[in-house]
Amino acid sequence: MSLLHHGARQEALPQLSRFRGEFYECLTARSDALFELADAVLCGNGPVRSLPELSLVGEHRRGHGGLYAAVARGGMDAARLRRALAAVPLPRAADGRLVLAVDVTCWLRPDAHTSPQRILCHTYGRGKDQYIPVPGWPYSIVCALESGRSSWTAPLDALRLAPGDDAATVTAGQLRELVERLIAAGQWRQGDLDILVVADAGYDAPRLAHLLRDLPVQILARMRSDRVLRRPAPPRQPHTMGRPPRHGGEFVFGQEDTWGIPDTETVTETRLYGTARARSWDRLHPKLTHRSSWATAEGTLPIIEGTVIRLDIDRLPSGATPKPVWLWWSATGTDPAGVDRLWQAYLRRFDIEHTFRLFKQTLGWTCPKIRTPEAADRWTWLILAAYTQLRLARPLAADLRRPWEKPAAADRLTPARVRRDFRHIRPSTACPAGAPKPSRPGPGRPPGRKNTQPTPRHDVHTVRKTDAAKPKSKKPTTPRPRRTG
């Protein structure tokens, strides 16, 4: 064992015990049952399939009735838990900055007719590889990303989107509160590089940059390939009449003759993608109009300049035909080395998909048939706290591999492999939960008596009828570029 790894082990155990104690303090009602429920998630053999099976794990000393009651009627101080997650050691990029990835993942509940606040969530791959809306609870999750090849992230916040929420506004508020917590926790100090927020094409990157312009934050997001941006307005010529123009010529993503000479161009050889060619154009902005999310804006709309990066690769690991990737960065004036760091940081965004898959397939985030959204939020925060304990226990875990698995170095264990050894790590950490008290179950409803208070049923929130009744215009045969922001 190297001295560096030995030092990491010595620091990891106090940090893990400290977080477990802070997590217990965040539980305000039925704290012992909720804390042992998180331990059961971490110490169970195999993936979590249902809540009752967790009551059979040895670390959970209570029955399945207390487990259900803790999830349904327990209490949790989410604000304090958010501060605790922001205070733990976070991974950094190669240049030392914090890189945050934000994305929405859905807890699908198509048959939960008694669950309120369900929204139609878009899913891919159901049926004939089509986008099919399925009722569920969408959650916006923010994670800190590591550098290099890794399936680890650091979840920092989770927020359920309520019906009628504007994704850009809600995400901007979520990121603002998170950045303020990171600054208060000392994760960012004056003089550090700005925090980089990486997002996919579903987010309005210029609007996020505009809403977070007073914070040390930079936005890097993918844009659709049919977008049209504008160049800066040309200088006003003397003796010219009329109002000066606010926008310059068009930059059409799908028309190469409008691009011009790129400001930077780099060629990099990669192991997974072959030759990666990145070109960037500086000071490009969308032409905003008083529609969509800018409909309520008053006065002159802002000009939000940024840098556009086009990434072309030779191949994909899946064997599919690669397509060019268009990125928009909310800052200007970068060099070729900075462009390489930006597109590499965007590719690290896909690590958050590994975290979502672990949440759902291993930790059982979407397995319980929870009725109320408040209980779903409680269970979601419990899963985030459990994953954080896995990340803090990473230097302490041994490689308990299966006979058909390849050996892995101590610093290359996946979250699933760390979970296999958490049962042996747990006795060395703080376990503040008290022993269960003996109790007798209630009598319940007398046999033969019908339920006189049936659970109310709730409809799925969809588009209003007034909007759906409007006649839709016929789509053109050839797609037209999007010329607005």
Coordinates of N, CA and C in Angstrom, one line a residue, residues 273-471:
Y273 N -12.4 8.0 -29.0 CA -13.1 8.7 -30.1 C -12.2 8.9 -31.4
G274 N -11.0 8.4 -31.3 CA -10.1 8.6 -32.4 C -9.6 10.1 -32.5
T275 N -9.6 10.6 -33.7 CA -9.2 12.0 -33.9 C -10.3 13.0 -33.6
A276 N -10.1 13.9 -32.7 CA -11.1 14.9 -32.3 C -10.6 16.3 -32.7
R277 N -11.5 16.9 -33.6 CA -11.2 18.2 -34.1 C -12.2 19.2 -33.5
A278 N -11.6 20.2 -32.9 CA -12.4 21.2 -32.2 C -12.2 22.6 -32.9
R279 N -13.2 23.3 -33.2 CA -13.1 24.6 -33.8 C -14.0 25.5 -32.9
S280 N -13.6 26.8 -32.8 CA -14.4 27.7 -31.9 C -14.5 29.0 -32.7
W281 N -15.6 29.7 -32.4 CA -15.9 31.0 -32.9 C -16.3 31.9 -31.8
D282 N -15.7 33.0 -31.6 CA -15.9 33.9 -30.5 C -17.0 34.9 -30.7
R283 N -17.6 35.3 -29.6 CA -18.6 36.4 -29.5 C -19.8 36.2 -30.4
L284 N -20.5 35.1 -30.2 CA -21.7 34.8 -30.9 C -22.9 34.8 -29.8
H285 N -24.0 35.2 -30.3 CA -25.2 35.4 -29.3 C -26.5 35.0 -30.1
P286 N -27.5 34.6 -29.3 CA -28.8 34.3 -30.0 C -29.6 35.7 -30.1
K287 N -30.4 35.8 -31.1 CA -31.3 36.9 -31.2 C -32.6 36.6 -30.5
L288 N -32.7 37.2 -29.3 CA -33.8 36.9 -28.4 C -35.1 37.7 -28.9
T289 N -36.2 37.1 -28.6 CA -37.5 37.7 -28.9 C -38.4 37.6 -27.6
H290 N -39.4 38.4 -27.6 CA -40.3 38.4 -26.4 C -41.3 37.2 -26.5
R291 N -40.7 36.0 -26.5 CA -41.5 34.8 -26.6 C -40.9 33.8 -25.7
S292 N -41.6 32.7 -25.4 CA -41.1 31.6 -24.6 C -40.7 32.1 -23.2
S293 N -39.5 31.8 -22.7 CA -39.1 32.2 -21.4 C -38.8 33.7 -21.3
W294 N -38.7 34.4 -22.4 CA -38.4 35.8 -22.4 C -39.7 36.6 -22.6
A295 N -40.9 36.0 -22.5 CA -42.2 36.7 -22.8 C -42.5 37.7 -21.7
T296 N -42.1 37.5 -20.5 CA -42.4 38.5 -19.4 C -41.3 39.5 -19.2
A297 N -40.2 39.5 -20.1 CA -39.2 40.5 -19.9 C -39.6 41.8 -20.4
E298 N -39.2 42.8 -19.7 CA -39.6 44.2 -20.0 C -38.4 45.0 -20.6
G299 N -38.6 45.8 -21.5 CA -37.6 46.6 -22.1 C -36.8 45.9 -23.1
T300 N -35.6 46.4 -23.4 CA -34.7 45.8 -24.4 C -34.1 44.5 -23.9
L301 N -34.2 43.4 -24.7 CA -33.7 42.2 -24.3 C -32.2 42.2 -24.4
P302 N -31.5 41.5 -23.5 CA -30.0 41.6 -23.5 C -29.4 40.8 -24.6
I303 N -28.1 41.2 -24.9 CA -27.3 40.4 -25.8 C -26.3 39.6 -25.0
I304 N -26.4 38.3 -25.1 CA -25.6 37.4 -24.3 C -24.6 36.7 -25.2
E305 N -23.4 37.2 -25.2 CA -22.4 36.7 -26.0 C -21.7 35.5 -25.4
G306 N -21.2 34.6 -26.3 CA -20.4 33.5 -25.8 C -19.6 32.9 -26.9
T307 N -19.0 31.8 -26.7 CA -18.1 31.1 -27.6 C -18.8 29.8 -28.1
V308 N -18.8 29.6 -29.4 CA -19.4 28.4 -30.0 C -18.3 27.4 -30.3
I309 N -18.4 26.2 -30.0 CA -17.4 25.2 -30.2 C -18.1 24.0 -31.0
R310 N -17.4 23.6 -32.1 CA -17.9 22.5 -32.9 C -16.9 21.4 -32.7
L311 N -17.3 20.2 -32.3 CA -16.5 19.0 -32.0 C -16.8 17.9 -33.0
D312 N -15.8 17.5 -33.8 CA -16.0 16.4 -34.7 C -15.1 15.2 -34.3
I313 N -15.6 14.0 -34.3 CA -14.8 12.9 -33.9 C -14.9 11.8 -34.9
D314 N -14.0 10.8 -34.9 CA -13.9 9.8 -35.9 C -14.9 8.7 -35.6
R315 N -15.1 8.3 -34.4 CA -15.9 7.1 -34.1 C -16.5 7.2 -32.7
L316 N -17.5 6.4 -32.4 CA -18.1 6.3 -31.1 C -17.8 4.9 -30.5
P317 N -17.7 4.7 -29.2 CA -17.5 3.4 -28.6 C -18.6 2.4 -29.0
S318 N -19.9 2.9 -29.2 CA -21.0 2.0 -29.5 C -21.0 1.6 -31.0
G319 N -20.1 2.2 -31.8 CA -20.1 1.8 -33.2 C -21.0 2.6 -34.1
A320 N -21.8 3.5 -33.5 CA -22.8 4.3 -34.3 C -22.0 5.4 -35.0
T321 N -22.7 5.9 -36.0 CA -22.0 7.0 -36.8 C -22.0 8.3 -36.0
P322 N -20.8 8.9 -35.8 CA -20.8 10.1 -35.0 C -21.4 11.3 -35.7
K323 N -21.9 12.2 -34.9 CA -22.5 13.4 -35.4 C -21.7 14.6 -34.7
P324 N -21.6 15.7 -35.4 CA -20.9 16.8 -34.7 C -21.7 17.3 -33.5
V325 N -20.9 17.8 -32.6 CA -21.5 18.3 -31.3 C -21.2 19.8 -31.3
W326 N -22.3 20.6 -31.0 CA -22.2 22.0 -30.9 C -22.3 22.4 -29.5
L327 N -21.3 23.2 -29.0 CA -21.3 23.6 -27.6 C -21.3 25.1 -27.5
W328 N -21.9 25.7 -26.5 CA -22.0 27.1 -26.3 C -21.4 27.4 -24.9
W329 N -20.4 28.2 -24.8 CA -19.8 28.6 -23.6 C -20.1 30.1 -23.3
S330 N -20.4 30.4 -22.0 CA -20.9 31.7 -21.7 C -19.8 32.7 -21.5
A331 N -18.6 32.4 -21.8 CA -17.5 33.4 -21.7 C -16.9 33.5 -23.1
T332 N -16.0 34.5 -23.3 CA -15.3 34.7 -24.5 C -13.8 34.8 -24.3
G333 N -13.1 34.8 -25.5 CA -11.7 35.0 -25.4 C -10.9 33.8 -24.9
T334 N -11.1 32.6 -25.4 CA -10.3 31.5 -24.9 C -9.2 31.1 -25.9
D335 N -8.3 30.4 -25.5 CA -7.2 29.9 -26.3 C -7.4 28.5 -26.7
P336 N -6.6 27.9 -27.6 CA -6.8 26.5 -28.0 C -6.8 25.5 -26.9
A337 N -5.9 25.7 -25.9 CA -5.8 24.8 -24.8 C -7.1 24.9 -23.9
G338 N -7.7 26.1 -23.8 CA -9.0 26.2 -23.1 C -10.1 25.5 -23.8
V339 N -10.1 25.6 -25.2 CA -11.1 24.9 -25.9 C -11.1 23.4 -25.7
D340 N -9.9 22.8 -25.7 CA -9.7 21.4 -25.4 C -10.2 21.1 -24.0
R341 N -10.0 21.9 -23.0 CA -10.5 21.6 -21.7 C -12.0 21.7 -21.6
L342 N -12.6 22.5 -22.4 CA -14.0 22.7 -22.4 C -14.7 21.5 -23.0
W343 N -14.3 21.0 -24.2 CA -15.0 19.9 -24.7 C -14.8 18.6 -24.0
Q344 N -13.6 18.5 -23.4 CA -13.3 17.3 -22.5 C -14.2 17.4 -21.2
A345 N -14.4 18.6 -20.7 CA -15.3 18.7 -19.5 C -16.7 18.4 -19.9
Y346 N -17.1 18.7 -21.1 CA -18.5 18.3 -21.5 C -18.6 16.8 -21.6
L347 N -17.6 16.1 -22.2 CA -17.7 14.7 -22.3 C -17.8 14.0 -20.9
R348 N -17.2 14.6 -19.9 CA -17.3 14.1 -18.5 C -18.7 14.2 -18.0
R349 N -19.6 15.0 -18.6 CA -20.9 15.2 -18.2 C -21.7 13.8 -18.2
F350 N -21.3 12.9 -19.0 CA -22.0 11.7 -19.1 C -21.8 10.8 -17.9
D351 N -20.8 11.1 -17.0 CA -20.7 10.4 -15.8 C -21.9 10.4 -14.9
I352 N -22.7 11.5 -15.1 CA -23.9 11.6 -14.3 C -24.9 10.5 -14.7
E353 N -24.8 10.0 -15.9 CA -25.7 8.9 -16.3 C -25.3 7.6 -15.5
H354 N -24.1 7.4 -15.2 CA -23.7 6.3 -14.4 C -24.3 6.4 -13.0
T355 N -24.3 7.6 -12.5 CA -24.9 7.8 -11.1 C -26.4 7.5 -11.2
F356 N -27.1 8.0 -12.2 CA -28.5 7.7 -12.3 C -28.8 6.2 -12.4
R357 N -28.0 5.5 -13.2 CA -28.2 4.1 -13.3 C -27.9 3.4 -12.0
L358 N -26.9 3.8 -11.2 CA -26.7 3.2 -9.9 C -27.8 3.5 -8.9
F359 N -28.3 4.7 -9.0 CA -29.5 5.1 -8.1 C -30.7 4.1 -8.4
K360 N -31.0 3.9 -9.7 CA -32.2 3.1 -10.0 C -32.0 1.6 -10.0
Q361 N -30.8 1.1 -10.4 CA -30.6 -0.3 -10.6 C -30.0 -1.0 -9.4
T362 N -29.2 -0.3 -8.6 CA -28.5 -0.9 -7.5 C -29.1 -0.4 -6.1
L363 N -29.2 0.9 -6.0 CA -29.7 1.4 -4.7 C -31.2 1.4 -4.6
G364 N -31.9 1.2 -5.7 CA -33.4 1.0 -5.6 C -34.1 2.3 -5.5
W365 N -33.6 3.4 -6.1 CA -34.3 4.7 -5.9 C -35.7 4.7 -6.4
T366 N -36.0 4.1 -7.5 CA -37.4 4.1 -8.1 C -38.1 2.8 -7.8
C367 N -37.6 1.9 -7.0 CA -38.3 0.7 -6.7 C -39.5 0.8 -5.8
P368 N -39.5 1.6 -4.7 CA -40.6 1.7 -3.8 C -41.9 2.3 -4.5
K369 N -43.0 1.8 -4.2 CA -44.3 2.3 -4.7 C -44.8 3.3 -3.7
I370 N -44.1 4.5 -3.7 CA -44.5 5.6 -2.8 C -45.6 6.4 -3.3
R371 N -46.5 6.8 -2.4 CA -47.7 7.4 -2.9 C -47.6 9.0 -2.9
T372 N -47.0 9.6 -1.9 CA -47.0 11.1 -1.8 C -45.7 11.6 -2.4
P373 N -45.7 12.7 -3.0 CA -44.4 13.3 -3.4 C -43.5 13.7 -2.3
E374 N -44.1 14.0 -1.1 CA -43.2 14.4 0.0 C -42.4 13.1 0.5
A375 N -43.0 12.0 0.5 CA -42.3 10.7 0.8 C -41.2 10.4 -0.3
A376 N -41.6 10.7 -1.5 CA -40.6 10.5 -2.6 C -39.4 11.4 -2.4
D377 N -39.6 12.7 -2.0 CA -38.5 13.6 -1.7 C -37.6 13.0 -0.6
R378 N -38.3 12.5 0.5 CA -37.6 12.0 1.6 C -36.7 10.8 1.2
W379 N -37.2 9.9 0.4 CA -36.5 8.7 0.0 C -35.4 9.1 -0.9
T380 N -35.6 10.2 -1.8 CA -34.5 10.6 -2.7 C -33.3 11.2 -1.9
W381 N -33.6 12.0 -0.9 CA -32.5 12.5 -0.1 C -31.8 11.4 0.7
L382 N -32.5 10.4 1.1 CA -31.9 9.2 1.8 C -30.9 8.5 0.8
I383 N -31.3 8.4 -0.5 CA -30.4 7.7 -1.5 C -29.2 8.6 -1.7
L384 N -29.4 9.9 -1.8 CA -28.2 10.8 -2.0 C -27.2 10.7 -0.8
A385 N -27.8 10.6 0.4 CA -26.9 10.5 1.6 C -26.2 9.2 1.6
A386 N -26.9 8.1 1.2 CA -26.2 6.8 1.1 C -25.1 6.8 0.1
Y387 N -25.3 7.4 -1.1 CA -24.3 7.4 -2.1 C -23.1 8.3 -1.6
T388 N -23.3 9.3 -0.9 CA -22.2 10.1 -0.4 C -21.4 9.3 0.6
Q389 N -22.0 8.5 1.4 CA -21.3 7.6 2.3 C -20.4 6.6 1.5
L390 N -20.9 6.1 0.4 CA -20.1 5.2 -0.5 C -18.9 6.0 -1.0
R391 N -19.1 7.2 -1.4 CA -18.0 8.0 -1.9 C -16.9 8.3 -0.9
L392 N -17.4 8.6 0.4 CA -16.4 8.8 1.4 C -15.7 7.6 1.9
A393 N -16.4 6.4 1.7 CA -15.8 5.1 2.1 C -14.9 4.5 1.0
R394 N -14.8 5.2 -0.1 CA -14.0 4.7 -1.3 C -12.6 4.3 -0.9
P395 N -11.8 5.1 -0.2 CA -10.4 4.7 0.2 C -10.4 3.5 1.2
L396 N -11.5 3.2 1.8 CA -11.5 2.2 2.9 C -11.9 0.8 2.4
A397 N -12.5 0.7 1.2 CA -13.1 -0.5 0.8 C -12.0 -1.4 0.2
A398 N -12.3 -2.7 0.4 CA -11.5 -3.8 -0.2 C -12.2 -4.3 -1.5
D399 N -11.5 -4.9 -2.4 CA -12.0 -5.3 -3.6 C -12.6 -6.7 -3.5
L400 N -13.9 -6.8 -3.1 CA -14.5 -8.1 -3.0 C -15.2 -8.5 -4.4
R401 N -14.3 -8.9 -5.3 CA -14.7 -9.1 -6.6 C -15.3 -10.5 -6.8
R402 N -16.2 -10.7 -7.8 CA -16.7 -11.9 -8.2 C -15.6 -12.7 -8.9
P403 N -15.8 -14.1 -9.0 CA -14.7 -14.9 -9.7 C -14.6 -14.5 -11.1
W404 N -15.6 -14.0 -11.8 CA -15.5 -13.7 -13.2 C -15.1 -12.2 -13.5
E405 N -14.9 -11.5 -12.4 CA -14.5 -10.0 -12.6 C -13.0 -9.9 -12.5
K406 N -12.5 -8.9 -13.2 CA -11.1 -8.6 -13.2 C -10.7 -7.8 -11.9
P407 N -9.5 -8.0 -11.4 CA -9.1 -7.3 -10.2 C -9.0 -5.8 -10.6
A408 N -9.3 -5.0 -9.6 CA -9.2 -3.5 -9.7 C -8.4 -2.9 -8.6
A409 N -7.6 -1.9 -9.0 CA -6.8 -1.2 -8.0 C -7.7 -0.5 -6.9
A410 N -7.1 -0.3 -5.8 CA -7.8 0.3 -4.7 C -8.5 1.6 -5.0
D411 N -7.8 2.4 -5.9 CA -8.4 3.7 -6.2 C -9.2 3.7 -7.5
R412 N -9.5 2.5 -8.0 CA -10.3 2.3 -9.2 C -11.6 1.5 -9.0
L413 N -12.0 1.4 -7.7 CA -13.2 0.6 -7.4 C -14.4 1.4 -7.8
T414 N -15.4 0.7 -8.4 CA -16.6 1.4 -8.8 C -17.5 1.5 -7.5
P415 N -18.6 2.3 -7.6 CA -19.5 2.4 -6.5 C -20.1 1.1 -6.0
A416 N -20.5 0.3 -7.0 CA -21.1 -1.0 -6.7 C -20.1 -1.9 -5.9
R417 N -18.8 -1.9 -6.2 CA -17.8 -2.7 -5.5 C -17.6 -2.1 -4.1
V418 N -17.6 -0.8 -4.0 CA -17.4 -0.2 -2.6 C -18.6 -0.6 -1.8
R419 N -19.8 -0.7 -2.3 CA -21.0 -1.1 -1.6 C -20.9 -2.5 -1.0
R420 N -20.2 -3.4 -1.7 CA -20.0 -4.8 -1.3 C -19.3 -4.9 0.0
D421 N -18.4 -4.0 0.3 CA -17.5 -4.0 1.5 C -18.0 -3.0 2.5
F422 N -19.1 -2.3 2.3 CA -19.5 -1.3 3.3 C -19.9 -2.0 4.6
R423 N -20.4 -3.2 4.6 CA -20.9 -3.9 5.8 C -19.7 -4.1 6.7
H424 N -18.5 -4.2 6.2 CA -17.3 -4.4 7.0 C -16.7 -3.0 7.5
I425 N -17.0 -2.0 6.7 CA -16.5 -0.6 7.1 C -17.5 0.0 8.2
R426 N -18.7 -0.3 8.1 CA -19.7 0.3 9.0 C -19.4 0.2 10.5
P427 N -19.0 -0.9 11.0 CA -18.7 -1.0 12.5 C -17.6 0.0 13.0
S428 N -16.7 0.4 12.1 CA -15.7 1.3 12.5 C -16.1 2.8 12.4
T429 N -17.3 3.1 12.0 CA -17.8 4.4 11.9 C -18.8 4.7 13.0
A430 N -19.3 6.0 13.0 CA -20.3 6.4 14.0 C -21.6 5.8 13.6
C431 N -22.3 5.2 14.6 CA -23.6 4.6 14.4 C -24.5 5.1 15.5
P432 N -25.1 6.4 15.4 CA -25.8 7.0 16.4 C -27.2 6.5 16.6
A433 N -27.7 5.7 15.8 CA -29.1 5.2 15.9 C -29.3 4.3 17.1
G434 N -30.4 4.6 17.9 CA -30.6 3.8 19.1 C -31.3 2.5 18.8
A435 N -31.3 1.6 19.8 CA -32.0 0.3 19.6 C -33.5 0.5 19.6
P436 N -34.2 -0.4 18.8 CA -35.7 -0.3 18.8 C -36.3 -0.6 20.1
K437 N -37.4 0.0 20.4 CA -38.2 -0.2 21.6 C -39.3 -1.2 21.3
P438 N -39.6 -2.2 22.2 CA -40.6 -3.1 21.9 C -42.0 -2.5 21.9
S439 N -42.8 -2.8 20.9 CA -44.1 -2.3 20.7 C -45.0 -3.3 20.1
R440 N -46.3 -3.0 20.2 CA -47.3 -4.0 19.6 C -48.1 -3.2 18.5
P441 N -48.3 -3.9 17.4 CA -49.0 -3.3 16.3 C -50.5 -2.9 16.7
G442 N -51.0 -1.9 16.1 CA -52.4 -1.5 16.3 C -53.4 -2.5 15.8
P443 N -54.6 -2.3 16.2 CA -55.7 -3.3 15.8 C -56.0 -3.3 14.3
G444 N -55.8 -2.1 13.7 CA -56.2 -1.9 12.3 C -57.7 -1.9 12.1
R445 N -58.2 -1.9 10.9 CA -59.6 -1.9 10.6 C -60.2 -3.3 10.9
P446 N -61.3 -3.3 11.6 CA -61.9 -4.6 11.9 C -62.3 -5.4 10.7
P447 N -62.2 -6.7 10.8 CA -62.5 -7.6 9.6 C -63.9 -7.4 9.2
G448 N -64.1 -7.3 7.9 CA -65.4 -7.2 7.3 C -65.9 -5.8 7.1
R449 N -65.2 -4.8 7.7 CA -65.7 -3.4 7.6 C -65.0 -2.8 6.4
K450 N -65.7 -2.2 5.5 CA -65.2 -1.6 4.3 C -64.5 -0.2 4.6
N451 N -63.6 0.1 3.7 CA -62.9 1.4 3.8 C -63.9 2.5 3.4
T452 N -64.2 3.4 4.4 CA -65.1 4.5 4.2 C -64.4 5.7 3.7
Q453 N -63.1 5.7 3.7 CA -62.3 6.9 3.3 C -61.4 6.5 2.2
P454 N -61.9 6.3 1.0 CA -60.9 5.9 -0.1 C -60.0 7.0 -0.5
T455 N -58.8 6.6 -0.9 CA -57.8 7.6 -1.3 C -58.2 8.3 -2.6
P456 N -58.1 9.6 -2.5 CA -58.5 10.4 -3.7 C -57.5 10.1 -4.9
R457 N -58.0 10.2 -6.1 CA -57.2 10.0 -7.3 C -56.9 11.3 -8.0
H458 N -55.8 11.4 -8.6 CA -55.3 12.6 -9.2 C -55.0 12.4 -10.6
D459 N -55.3 13.4 -11.5 CA -55.0 13.3 -12.9 C -53.5 13.7 -13.1
V460 N -53.0 13.3 -14.2 CA -51.7 13.7 -14.6 C -51.7 15.1 -15.2
H461 N -50.8 16.0 -14.8 CA -50.8 17.3 -15.3 C -50.3 17.3 -16.7
T462 N -51.1 17.9 -17.6 CA -50.8 17.9 -19.0 C -51.0 19.4 -19.5
V463 N -50.9 19.5 -20.8 CA -51.1 20.9 -21.4 C -52.6 21.3 -21.2
R464 N -52.8 22.5 -21.0 CA -54.2 23.0 -20.8 C -55.0 22.8 -22.0
K465 N -56.3 22.6 -21.8 CA -57.2 22.4 -23.0 C -57.2 23.6 -23.9
T466 N -57.1 24.8 -23.4 CA -57.2 26.0 -24.2 C -56.0 26.0 -25.2
D467 N -54.8 25.5 -24.7 CA -53.6 25.4 -25.6 C -53.7 24.3 -26.6
A468 N -54.3 23.2 -26.1 CA -54.4 22.0 -27.0 C -55.4 22.2 -28.1
A469 N -56.4 23.0 -27.8 CA -57.5 23.2 -28.8 C -57.1 24.1 -29.9
K470 N -56.0 24.8 -29.8 CA -55.6 25.7 -30.9 C -55.1 24.8 -32.1
P471 N -55.5 25.2 -33.3 CA -55.1 24.5 -34.5 C -53.6 24.6 -34.7

